[in-house]
CSV table of C-alpha atoms in Angstrom, one decimal:
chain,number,residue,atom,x,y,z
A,23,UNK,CA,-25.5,27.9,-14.8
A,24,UNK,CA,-22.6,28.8,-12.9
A,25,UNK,CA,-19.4,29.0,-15.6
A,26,UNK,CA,-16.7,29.1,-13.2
A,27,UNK,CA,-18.0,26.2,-11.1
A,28,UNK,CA,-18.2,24.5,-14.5
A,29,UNK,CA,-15.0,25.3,-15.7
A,30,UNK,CA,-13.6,23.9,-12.6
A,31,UNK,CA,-15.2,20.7,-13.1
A,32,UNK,CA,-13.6,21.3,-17.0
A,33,UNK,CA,-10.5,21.1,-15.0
A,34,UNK,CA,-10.8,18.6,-13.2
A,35,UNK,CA,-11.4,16.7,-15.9
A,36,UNK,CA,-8.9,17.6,-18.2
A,37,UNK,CA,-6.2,16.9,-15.5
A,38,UNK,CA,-7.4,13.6,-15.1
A,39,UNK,CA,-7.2,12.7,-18.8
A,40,UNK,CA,-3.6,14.2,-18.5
A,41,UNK,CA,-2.7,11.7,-15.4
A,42,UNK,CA,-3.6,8.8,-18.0
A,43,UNK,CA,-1.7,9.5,-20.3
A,44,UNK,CA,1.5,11.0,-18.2
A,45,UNK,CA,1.0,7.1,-16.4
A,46,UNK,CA,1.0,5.4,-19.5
A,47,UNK,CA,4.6,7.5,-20.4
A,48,UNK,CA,6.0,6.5,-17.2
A,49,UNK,CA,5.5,2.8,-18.1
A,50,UNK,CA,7.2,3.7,-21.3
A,51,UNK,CA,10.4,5.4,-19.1
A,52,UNK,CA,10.2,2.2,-16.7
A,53,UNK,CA,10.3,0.1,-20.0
A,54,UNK,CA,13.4,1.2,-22.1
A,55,UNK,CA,15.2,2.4,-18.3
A,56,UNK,CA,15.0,6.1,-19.0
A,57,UNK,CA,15.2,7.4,-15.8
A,58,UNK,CA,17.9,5.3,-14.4
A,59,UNK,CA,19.7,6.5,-17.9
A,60,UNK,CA,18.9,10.3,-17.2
A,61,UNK,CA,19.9,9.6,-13.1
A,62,UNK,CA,23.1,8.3,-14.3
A,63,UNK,CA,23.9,10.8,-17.1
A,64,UNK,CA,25.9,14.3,-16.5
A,65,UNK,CA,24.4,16.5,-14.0
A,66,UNK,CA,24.0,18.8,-17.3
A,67,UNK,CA,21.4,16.2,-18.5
A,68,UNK,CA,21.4,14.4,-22.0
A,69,UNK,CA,20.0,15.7,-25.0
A,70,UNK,CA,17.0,13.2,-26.5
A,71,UNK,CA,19.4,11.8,-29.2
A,72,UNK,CA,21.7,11.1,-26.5
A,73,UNK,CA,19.7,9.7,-24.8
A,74,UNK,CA,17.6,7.7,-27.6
A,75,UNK,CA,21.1,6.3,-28.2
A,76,UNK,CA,21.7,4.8,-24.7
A,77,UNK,CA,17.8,3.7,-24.3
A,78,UNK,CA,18.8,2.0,-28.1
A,79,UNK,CA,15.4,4.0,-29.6
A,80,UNK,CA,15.2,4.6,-32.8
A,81,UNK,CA,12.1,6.8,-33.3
A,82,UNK,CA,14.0,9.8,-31.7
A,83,UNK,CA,10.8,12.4,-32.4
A,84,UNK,CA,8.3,10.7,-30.3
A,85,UNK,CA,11.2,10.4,-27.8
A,86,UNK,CA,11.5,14.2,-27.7
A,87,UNK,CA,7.4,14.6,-27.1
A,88,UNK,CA,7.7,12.1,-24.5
A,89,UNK,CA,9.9,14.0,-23.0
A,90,UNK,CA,8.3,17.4,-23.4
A,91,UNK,CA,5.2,15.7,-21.7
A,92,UNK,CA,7.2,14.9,-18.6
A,93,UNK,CA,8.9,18.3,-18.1
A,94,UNK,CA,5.2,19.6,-18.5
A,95,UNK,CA,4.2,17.9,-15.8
A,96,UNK,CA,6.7,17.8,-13.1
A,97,UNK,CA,8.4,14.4,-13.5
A,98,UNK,CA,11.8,15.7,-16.2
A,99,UNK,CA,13.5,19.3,-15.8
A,100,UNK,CA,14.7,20.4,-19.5
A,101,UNK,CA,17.8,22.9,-19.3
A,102,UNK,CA,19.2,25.2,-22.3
A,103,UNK,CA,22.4,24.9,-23.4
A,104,UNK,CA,24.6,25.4,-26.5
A,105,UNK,CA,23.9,22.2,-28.4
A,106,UNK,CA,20.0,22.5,-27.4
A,107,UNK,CA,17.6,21.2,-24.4
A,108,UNK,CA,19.5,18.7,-22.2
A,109,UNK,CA,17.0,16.6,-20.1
A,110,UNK,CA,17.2,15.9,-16.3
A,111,UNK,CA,15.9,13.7,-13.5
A,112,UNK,CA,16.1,15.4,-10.1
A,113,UNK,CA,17.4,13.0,-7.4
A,114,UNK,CA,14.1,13.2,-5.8
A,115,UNK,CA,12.2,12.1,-8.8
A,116,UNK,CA,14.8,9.5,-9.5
A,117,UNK,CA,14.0,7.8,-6.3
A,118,UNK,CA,10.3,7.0,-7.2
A,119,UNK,CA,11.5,5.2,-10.5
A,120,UNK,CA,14.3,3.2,-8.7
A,121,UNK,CA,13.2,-0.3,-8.0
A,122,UNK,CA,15.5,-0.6,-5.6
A,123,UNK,CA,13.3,-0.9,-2.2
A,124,UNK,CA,13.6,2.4,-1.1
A,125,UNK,CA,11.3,4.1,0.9
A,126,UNK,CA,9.5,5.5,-2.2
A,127,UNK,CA,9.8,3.0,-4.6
A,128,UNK,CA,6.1,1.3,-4.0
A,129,UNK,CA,4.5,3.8,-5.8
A,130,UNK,CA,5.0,2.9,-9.1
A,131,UNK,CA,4.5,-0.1,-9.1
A,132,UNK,CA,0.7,0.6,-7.7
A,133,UNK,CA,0.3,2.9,-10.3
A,134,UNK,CA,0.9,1.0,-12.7
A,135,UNK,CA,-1.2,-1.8,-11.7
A,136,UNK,CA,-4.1,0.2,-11.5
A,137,UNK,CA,-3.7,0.5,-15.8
A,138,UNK,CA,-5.7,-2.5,-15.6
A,139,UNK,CA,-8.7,-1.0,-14.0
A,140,UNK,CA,-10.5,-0.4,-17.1
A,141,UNK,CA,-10.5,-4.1,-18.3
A,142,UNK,CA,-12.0,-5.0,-14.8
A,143,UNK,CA,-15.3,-2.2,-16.0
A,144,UNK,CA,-17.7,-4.8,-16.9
A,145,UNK,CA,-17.0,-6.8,-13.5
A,146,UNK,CA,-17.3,-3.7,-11.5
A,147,UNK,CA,-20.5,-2.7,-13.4
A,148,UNK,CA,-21.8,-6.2,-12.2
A,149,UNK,CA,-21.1,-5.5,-8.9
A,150,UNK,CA,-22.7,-2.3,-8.5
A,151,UNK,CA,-26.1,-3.5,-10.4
A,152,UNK,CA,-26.1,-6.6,-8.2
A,153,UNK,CA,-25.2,-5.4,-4.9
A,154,UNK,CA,-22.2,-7.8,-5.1
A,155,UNK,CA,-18.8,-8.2,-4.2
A,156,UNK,CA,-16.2,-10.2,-5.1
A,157,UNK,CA,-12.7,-12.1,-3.6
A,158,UNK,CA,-8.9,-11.2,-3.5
A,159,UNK,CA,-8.1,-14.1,-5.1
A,160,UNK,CA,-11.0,-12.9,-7.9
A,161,UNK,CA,-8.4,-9.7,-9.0
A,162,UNK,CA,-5.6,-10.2,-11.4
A,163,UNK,CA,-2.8,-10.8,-10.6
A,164,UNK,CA,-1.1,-7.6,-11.7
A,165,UNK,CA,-3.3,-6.1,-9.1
A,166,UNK,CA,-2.2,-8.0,-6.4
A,167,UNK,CA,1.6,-7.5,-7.3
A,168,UNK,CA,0.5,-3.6,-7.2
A,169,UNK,CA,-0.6,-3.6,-3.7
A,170,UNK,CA,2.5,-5.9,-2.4
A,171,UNK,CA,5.2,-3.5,-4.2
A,172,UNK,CA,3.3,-0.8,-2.6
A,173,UNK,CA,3.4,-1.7,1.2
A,174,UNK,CA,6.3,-3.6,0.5
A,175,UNK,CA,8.6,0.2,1.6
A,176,UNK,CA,6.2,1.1,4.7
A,177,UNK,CA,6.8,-2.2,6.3
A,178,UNK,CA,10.5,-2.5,5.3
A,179,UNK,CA,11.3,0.9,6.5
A,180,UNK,CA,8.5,2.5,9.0
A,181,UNK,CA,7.0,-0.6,10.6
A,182,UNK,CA,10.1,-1.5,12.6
A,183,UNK,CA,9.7,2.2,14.0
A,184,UNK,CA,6.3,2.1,14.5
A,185,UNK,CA,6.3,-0.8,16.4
A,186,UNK,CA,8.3,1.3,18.6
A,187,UNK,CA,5.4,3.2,19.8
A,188,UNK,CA,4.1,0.8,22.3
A,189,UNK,CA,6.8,-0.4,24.3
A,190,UNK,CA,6.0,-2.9,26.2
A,191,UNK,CA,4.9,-4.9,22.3
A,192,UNK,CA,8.6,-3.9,21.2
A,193,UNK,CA,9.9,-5.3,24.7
A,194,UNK,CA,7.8,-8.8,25.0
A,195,UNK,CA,9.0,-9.3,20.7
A,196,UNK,CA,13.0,-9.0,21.8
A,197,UNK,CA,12.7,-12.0,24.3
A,198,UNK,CA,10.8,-13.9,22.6
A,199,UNK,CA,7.1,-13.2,22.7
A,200,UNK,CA,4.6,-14.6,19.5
A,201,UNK,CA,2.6,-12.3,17.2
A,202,UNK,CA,0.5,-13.5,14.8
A,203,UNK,CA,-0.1,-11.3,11.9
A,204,UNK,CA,-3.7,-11.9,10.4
A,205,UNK,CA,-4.1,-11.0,6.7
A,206,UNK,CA,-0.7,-11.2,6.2
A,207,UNK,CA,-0.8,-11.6,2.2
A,208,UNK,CA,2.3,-11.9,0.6
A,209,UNK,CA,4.4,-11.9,3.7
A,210,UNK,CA,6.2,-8.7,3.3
A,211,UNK,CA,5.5,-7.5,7.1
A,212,UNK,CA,6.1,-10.9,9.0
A,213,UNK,CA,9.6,-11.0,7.6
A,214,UNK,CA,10.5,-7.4,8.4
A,215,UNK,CA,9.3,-8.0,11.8
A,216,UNK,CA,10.9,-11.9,11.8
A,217,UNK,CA,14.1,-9.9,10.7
A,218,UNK,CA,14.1,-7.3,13.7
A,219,UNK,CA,13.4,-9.9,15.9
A,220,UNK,CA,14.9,-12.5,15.6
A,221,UNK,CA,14.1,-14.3,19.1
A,222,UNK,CA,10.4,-14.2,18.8
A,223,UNK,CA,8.2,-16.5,16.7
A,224,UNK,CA,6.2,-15.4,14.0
A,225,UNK,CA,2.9,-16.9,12.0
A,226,UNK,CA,1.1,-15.3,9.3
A,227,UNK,CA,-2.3,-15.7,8.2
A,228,UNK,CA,-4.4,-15.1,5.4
A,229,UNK,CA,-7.3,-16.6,3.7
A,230,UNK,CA,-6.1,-16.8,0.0
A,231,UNK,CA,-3.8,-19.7,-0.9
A,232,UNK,CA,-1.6,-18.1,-3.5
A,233,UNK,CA,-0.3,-15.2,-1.3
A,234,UNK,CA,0.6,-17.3,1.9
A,235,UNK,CA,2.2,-19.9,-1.2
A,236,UNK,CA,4.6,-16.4,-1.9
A,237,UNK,CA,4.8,-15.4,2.0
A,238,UNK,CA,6.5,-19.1,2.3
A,239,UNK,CA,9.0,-18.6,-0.6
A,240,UNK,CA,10.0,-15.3,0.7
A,241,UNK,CA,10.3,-16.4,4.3
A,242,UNK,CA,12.8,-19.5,2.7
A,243,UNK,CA,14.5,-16.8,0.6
A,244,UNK,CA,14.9,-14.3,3.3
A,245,UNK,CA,15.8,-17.0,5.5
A,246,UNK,CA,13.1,-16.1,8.5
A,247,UNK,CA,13.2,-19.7,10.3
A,248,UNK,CA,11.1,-18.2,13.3
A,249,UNK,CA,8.1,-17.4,10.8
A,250,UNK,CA,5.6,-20.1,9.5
A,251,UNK,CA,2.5,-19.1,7.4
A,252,UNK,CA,-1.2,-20.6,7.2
A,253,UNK,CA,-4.2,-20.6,5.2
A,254,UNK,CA,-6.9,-19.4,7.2
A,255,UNK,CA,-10.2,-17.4,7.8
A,256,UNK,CA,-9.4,-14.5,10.3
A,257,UNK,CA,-13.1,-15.3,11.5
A,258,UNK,CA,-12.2,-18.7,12.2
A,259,UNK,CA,-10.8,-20.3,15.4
A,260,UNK,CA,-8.3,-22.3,12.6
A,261,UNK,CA,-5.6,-20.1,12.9
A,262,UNK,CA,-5.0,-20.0,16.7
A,263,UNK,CA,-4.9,-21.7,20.0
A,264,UNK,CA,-6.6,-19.9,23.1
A,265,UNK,CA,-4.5,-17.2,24.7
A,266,UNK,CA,-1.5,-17.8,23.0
A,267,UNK,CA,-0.3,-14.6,21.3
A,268,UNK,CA,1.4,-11.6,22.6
A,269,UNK,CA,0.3,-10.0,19.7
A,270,UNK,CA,-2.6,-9.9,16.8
A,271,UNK,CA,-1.6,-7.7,14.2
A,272,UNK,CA,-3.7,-6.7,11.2
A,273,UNK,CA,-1.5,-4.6,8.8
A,274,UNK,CA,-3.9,-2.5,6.3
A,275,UNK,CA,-6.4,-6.0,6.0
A,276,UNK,CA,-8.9,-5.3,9.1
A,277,UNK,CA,-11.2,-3.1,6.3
A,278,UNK,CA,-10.9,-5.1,3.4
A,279,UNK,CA,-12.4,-7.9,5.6
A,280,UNK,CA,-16.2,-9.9,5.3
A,281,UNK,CA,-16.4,-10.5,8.8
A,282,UNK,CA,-14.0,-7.7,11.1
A,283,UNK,CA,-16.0,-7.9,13.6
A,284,UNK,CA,-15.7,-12.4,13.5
A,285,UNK,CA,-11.8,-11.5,13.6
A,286,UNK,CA,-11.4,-9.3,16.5
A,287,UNK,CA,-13.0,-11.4,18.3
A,288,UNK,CA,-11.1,-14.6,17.3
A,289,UNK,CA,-7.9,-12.6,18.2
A,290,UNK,CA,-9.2,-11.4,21.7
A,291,UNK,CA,-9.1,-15.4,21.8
A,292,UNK,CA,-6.2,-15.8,20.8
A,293,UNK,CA,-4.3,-13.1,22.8
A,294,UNK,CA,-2.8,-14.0,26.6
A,295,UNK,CA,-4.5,-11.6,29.2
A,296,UNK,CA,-2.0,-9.0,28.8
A,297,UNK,CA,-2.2,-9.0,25.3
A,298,UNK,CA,-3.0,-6.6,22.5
A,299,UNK,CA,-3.8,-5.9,18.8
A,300,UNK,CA,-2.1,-3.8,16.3
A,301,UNK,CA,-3.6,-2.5,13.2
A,302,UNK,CA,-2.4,-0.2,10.1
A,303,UNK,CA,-5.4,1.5,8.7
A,304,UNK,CA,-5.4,3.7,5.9
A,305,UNK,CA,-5.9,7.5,7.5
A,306,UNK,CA,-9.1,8.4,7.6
A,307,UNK,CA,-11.6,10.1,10.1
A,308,UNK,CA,-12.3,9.7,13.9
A,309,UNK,CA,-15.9,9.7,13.0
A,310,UNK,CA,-18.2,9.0,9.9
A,311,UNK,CA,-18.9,11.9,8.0
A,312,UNK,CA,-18.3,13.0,4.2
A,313,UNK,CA,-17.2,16.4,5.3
A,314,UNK,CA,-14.7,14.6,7.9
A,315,UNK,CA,-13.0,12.3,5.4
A,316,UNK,CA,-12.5,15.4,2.8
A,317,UNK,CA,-10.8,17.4,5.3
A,318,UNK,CA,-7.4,14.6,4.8
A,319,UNK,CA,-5.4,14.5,2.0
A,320,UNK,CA,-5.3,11.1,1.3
A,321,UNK,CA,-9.0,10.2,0.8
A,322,UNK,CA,-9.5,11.0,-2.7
A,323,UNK,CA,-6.4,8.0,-3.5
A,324,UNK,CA,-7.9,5.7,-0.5
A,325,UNK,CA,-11.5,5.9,-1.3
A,326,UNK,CA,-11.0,5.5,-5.3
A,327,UNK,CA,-8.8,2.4,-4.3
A,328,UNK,CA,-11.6,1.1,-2.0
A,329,UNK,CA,-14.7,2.0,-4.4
A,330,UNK,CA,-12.8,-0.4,-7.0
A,331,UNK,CA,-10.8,-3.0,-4.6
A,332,UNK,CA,-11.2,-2.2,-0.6
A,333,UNK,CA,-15.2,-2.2,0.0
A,334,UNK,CA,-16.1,-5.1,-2.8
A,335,UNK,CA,-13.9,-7.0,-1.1
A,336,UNK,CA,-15.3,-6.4,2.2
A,337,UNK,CA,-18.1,-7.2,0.8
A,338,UNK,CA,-17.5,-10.7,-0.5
A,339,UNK,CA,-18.8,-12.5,-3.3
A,340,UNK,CA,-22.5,-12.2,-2.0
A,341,UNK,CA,-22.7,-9.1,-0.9
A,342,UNK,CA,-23.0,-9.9,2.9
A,343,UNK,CA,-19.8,-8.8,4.5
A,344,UNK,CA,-19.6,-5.5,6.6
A,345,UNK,CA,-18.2,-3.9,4.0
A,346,UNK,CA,-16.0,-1.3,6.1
A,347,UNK,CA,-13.9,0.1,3.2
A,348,UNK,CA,-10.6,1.8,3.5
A,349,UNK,CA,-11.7,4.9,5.1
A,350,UNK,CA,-13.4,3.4,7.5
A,351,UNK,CA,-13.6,5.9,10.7
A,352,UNK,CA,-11.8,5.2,13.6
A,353,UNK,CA,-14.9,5.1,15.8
A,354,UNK,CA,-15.8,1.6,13.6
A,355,UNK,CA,-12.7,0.0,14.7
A,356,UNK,CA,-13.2,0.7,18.6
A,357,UNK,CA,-17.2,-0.2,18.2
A,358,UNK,CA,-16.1,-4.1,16.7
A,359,UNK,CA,-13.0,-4.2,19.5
A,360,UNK,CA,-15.3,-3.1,22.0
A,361,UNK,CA,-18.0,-5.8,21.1
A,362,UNK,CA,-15.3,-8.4,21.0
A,363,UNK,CA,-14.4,-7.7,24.5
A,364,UNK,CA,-11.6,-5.0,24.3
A,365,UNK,CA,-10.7,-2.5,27.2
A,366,UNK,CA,-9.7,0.4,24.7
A,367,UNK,CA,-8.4,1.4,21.3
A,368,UNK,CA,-5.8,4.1,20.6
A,369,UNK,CA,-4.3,5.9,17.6
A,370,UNK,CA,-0.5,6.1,18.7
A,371,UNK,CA,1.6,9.0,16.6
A,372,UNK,CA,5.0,10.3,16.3
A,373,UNK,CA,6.7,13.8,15.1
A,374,UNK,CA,8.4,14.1,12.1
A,375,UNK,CA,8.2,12.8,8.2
A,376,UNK,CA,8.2,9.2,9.3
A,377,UNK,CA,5.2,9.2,11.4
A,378,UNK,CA,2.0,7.2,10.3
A,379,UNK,CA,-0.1,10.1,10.0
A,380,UNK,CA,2.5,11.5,7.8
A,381,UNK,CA,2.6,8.6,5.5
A,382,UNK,CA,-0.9,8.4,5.1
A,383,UNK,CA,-1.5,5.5,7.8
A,384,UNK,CA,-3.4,5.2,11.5
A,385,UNK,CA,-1.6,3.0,13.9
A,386,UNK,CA,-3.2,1.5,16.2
A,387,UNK,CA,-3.2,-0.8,19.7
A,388,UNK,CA,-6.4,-2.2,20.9
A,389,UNK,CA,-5.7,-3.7,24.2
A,390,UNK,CA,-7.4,-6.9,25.8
């Protein structure tokens, strides 16, 4: 036996335990407000009674190995002073804990939705001895919330830049053009987009009833006249008349679908002549390959997500779908838009922090 590769493995392990438990004292912080309390304390920090006092807890020792566990692991500073260890939240941590919209402030709330995995087990354990998958509208609802709160910051602050990246999509959507946004859940990116244009008309689509019932009350709340929403099967001709989009968009949907390839080619239908697709995919590789995948940082988070959400649902409830998944290589997506008639598909990119591929995201235009 090799030790050290064992040991590693120890380690892994361990630090995994330790990211259960440090998520289940986050929802502890999120609960009695304790980082908005340490983000608006002195810039010396608070001391645990002090700050037990302005959470209102009483049990003031488990407060102080709450804390402890927190400096331990990167979320809490602890400074000495001369009445004892005063507690800080940087203002970089402090944004992830702010529910305030921010461009960081999604991944809490998927963290914390993803507590309920372990009731969904014996579901899961079904599916794999059954070869079966199962429906969006089959998760809890916590779960769905999780995934909405944590798109809900890339569409309200990179989309509108992103969209950027093909011009002539940006130009034809400021005088007027029509996208139709396919999977759109819970409406989140048809009102951004509604909102930064304002002269072009919007409809989202999706298949499951309760999330276009929520993309309607935000669109009334947000006040988006030129967006409408629909229940519909992106593999359907329901959701369209022929050649009447500008633009097919599927925001980070295309791999959790039974039928990708039914869609793309009910959105080369839809789309004028000069029309084109856009997609958000979850990074992953240009071509299938274990060793491809690994080489990105984000595929450990985007394939555990997809082994428990993404693929089953691609699935579907009888196991038949294509089952893509969310690393789905790139060379998929232009095989399914080639077959449904498709001139080309392109990754487009951008320098700097706020670029997909930064972000953890492929954008891309397939073009009719």
């Amino acid at each position: 036996m090799d030790m050290q590769k064992a040991g590693a493995i120890k380690g892994l392990l361990m630090g995994y335990s330790t990211a259960h438990l440090v998520t289940s004292n986050l929802a502890i912080g999120m609960h009695f407000n304790l980082f908005s309390i340490l983000e608006a304390g002195s810039t010396d920090g608070l001391t645990v009674e002090e700050l037990a006092s302005r959470a209102q807890i009483k049990n003031v020792r488990v407060l102080k190995e709450w804390a402890l566990c927190l400096v331990a692991n990167g979320f809490l500073e602890c400074k000495e002073s001369s009445d004892g260890e005063r507690y800080v939240i940087s203002p970089e941590a402090a944004l992830f804990f702010r529910m305030d919209g921010n461009p960081f402030s999604g991944f809490w709330p998927f963290l914390n939705s993803l507590r309920i995995l372990p009731q969904l087990q014996p579901v899961l354990v079904e599916k794999y001895a059954t070869g079966t998958g199962f429906q969006w509208g089959d998760l809890p609802e916590p779960v769905h919330d999780g995934v909405t709160d944590f798109f809900a910051p890339v569409y309200e602050h990179l989309l509108p830049s992103w969209m950027k990246l093909h011009p002539d999509t940006h130009r034809k959507l400021q005088t007027g053009g029509k996208l139709l946004d396919i999977g759109c859940g819970a409406g989140k990116s048809t009102c951004v987009l509604a909102r930064e244009y304002p002269e072009a008309t919007f409809v989202g689509v999706d298949y499951h009833k309760g999330s276009i019932v929520k993309a309607s009350e935000r669109a009334d709340h947000d006040g988006r006249k030129n967006a409408v929403f629909k229940v519909a099967d992106s593999g359907s001709a329901s959701w369209h008349g022929t050649g009447e989009a500008d633009v097919v968009s599927f925001f980070d949907c295309f791999h959790d679908m039974e039928n990708p390839g039914g869609a793309a080619k009910q959105a080369y239908a839809a789309l004028k002549d000069d029309g084109v697709v856009i997609l958000i995919e979850p990074l992953s590789s240009d071509e299938e390959g274990v060793s491809g995948k690994c080489s990105l940082p984000t595929t450990g988070l985007f394939s555990g997500a997809s082994s428990h959400i993404c693929t089953l649902n691609a699935l579907g409830a009888d196991g038949t779908g294509a089952g893509l998944g969310a690393c789905c290589p790139t060379s998929k997506h232009r095989e399914l838009f080639k077959e449904a008639g498709f001139k080309s598909l392109d990754v487009l990119s951008m320098d700097g922090p706020f670029a997909p591929t930064a972000n953890g995201f492929r954008f891309m235009v397939a073009t009719k």
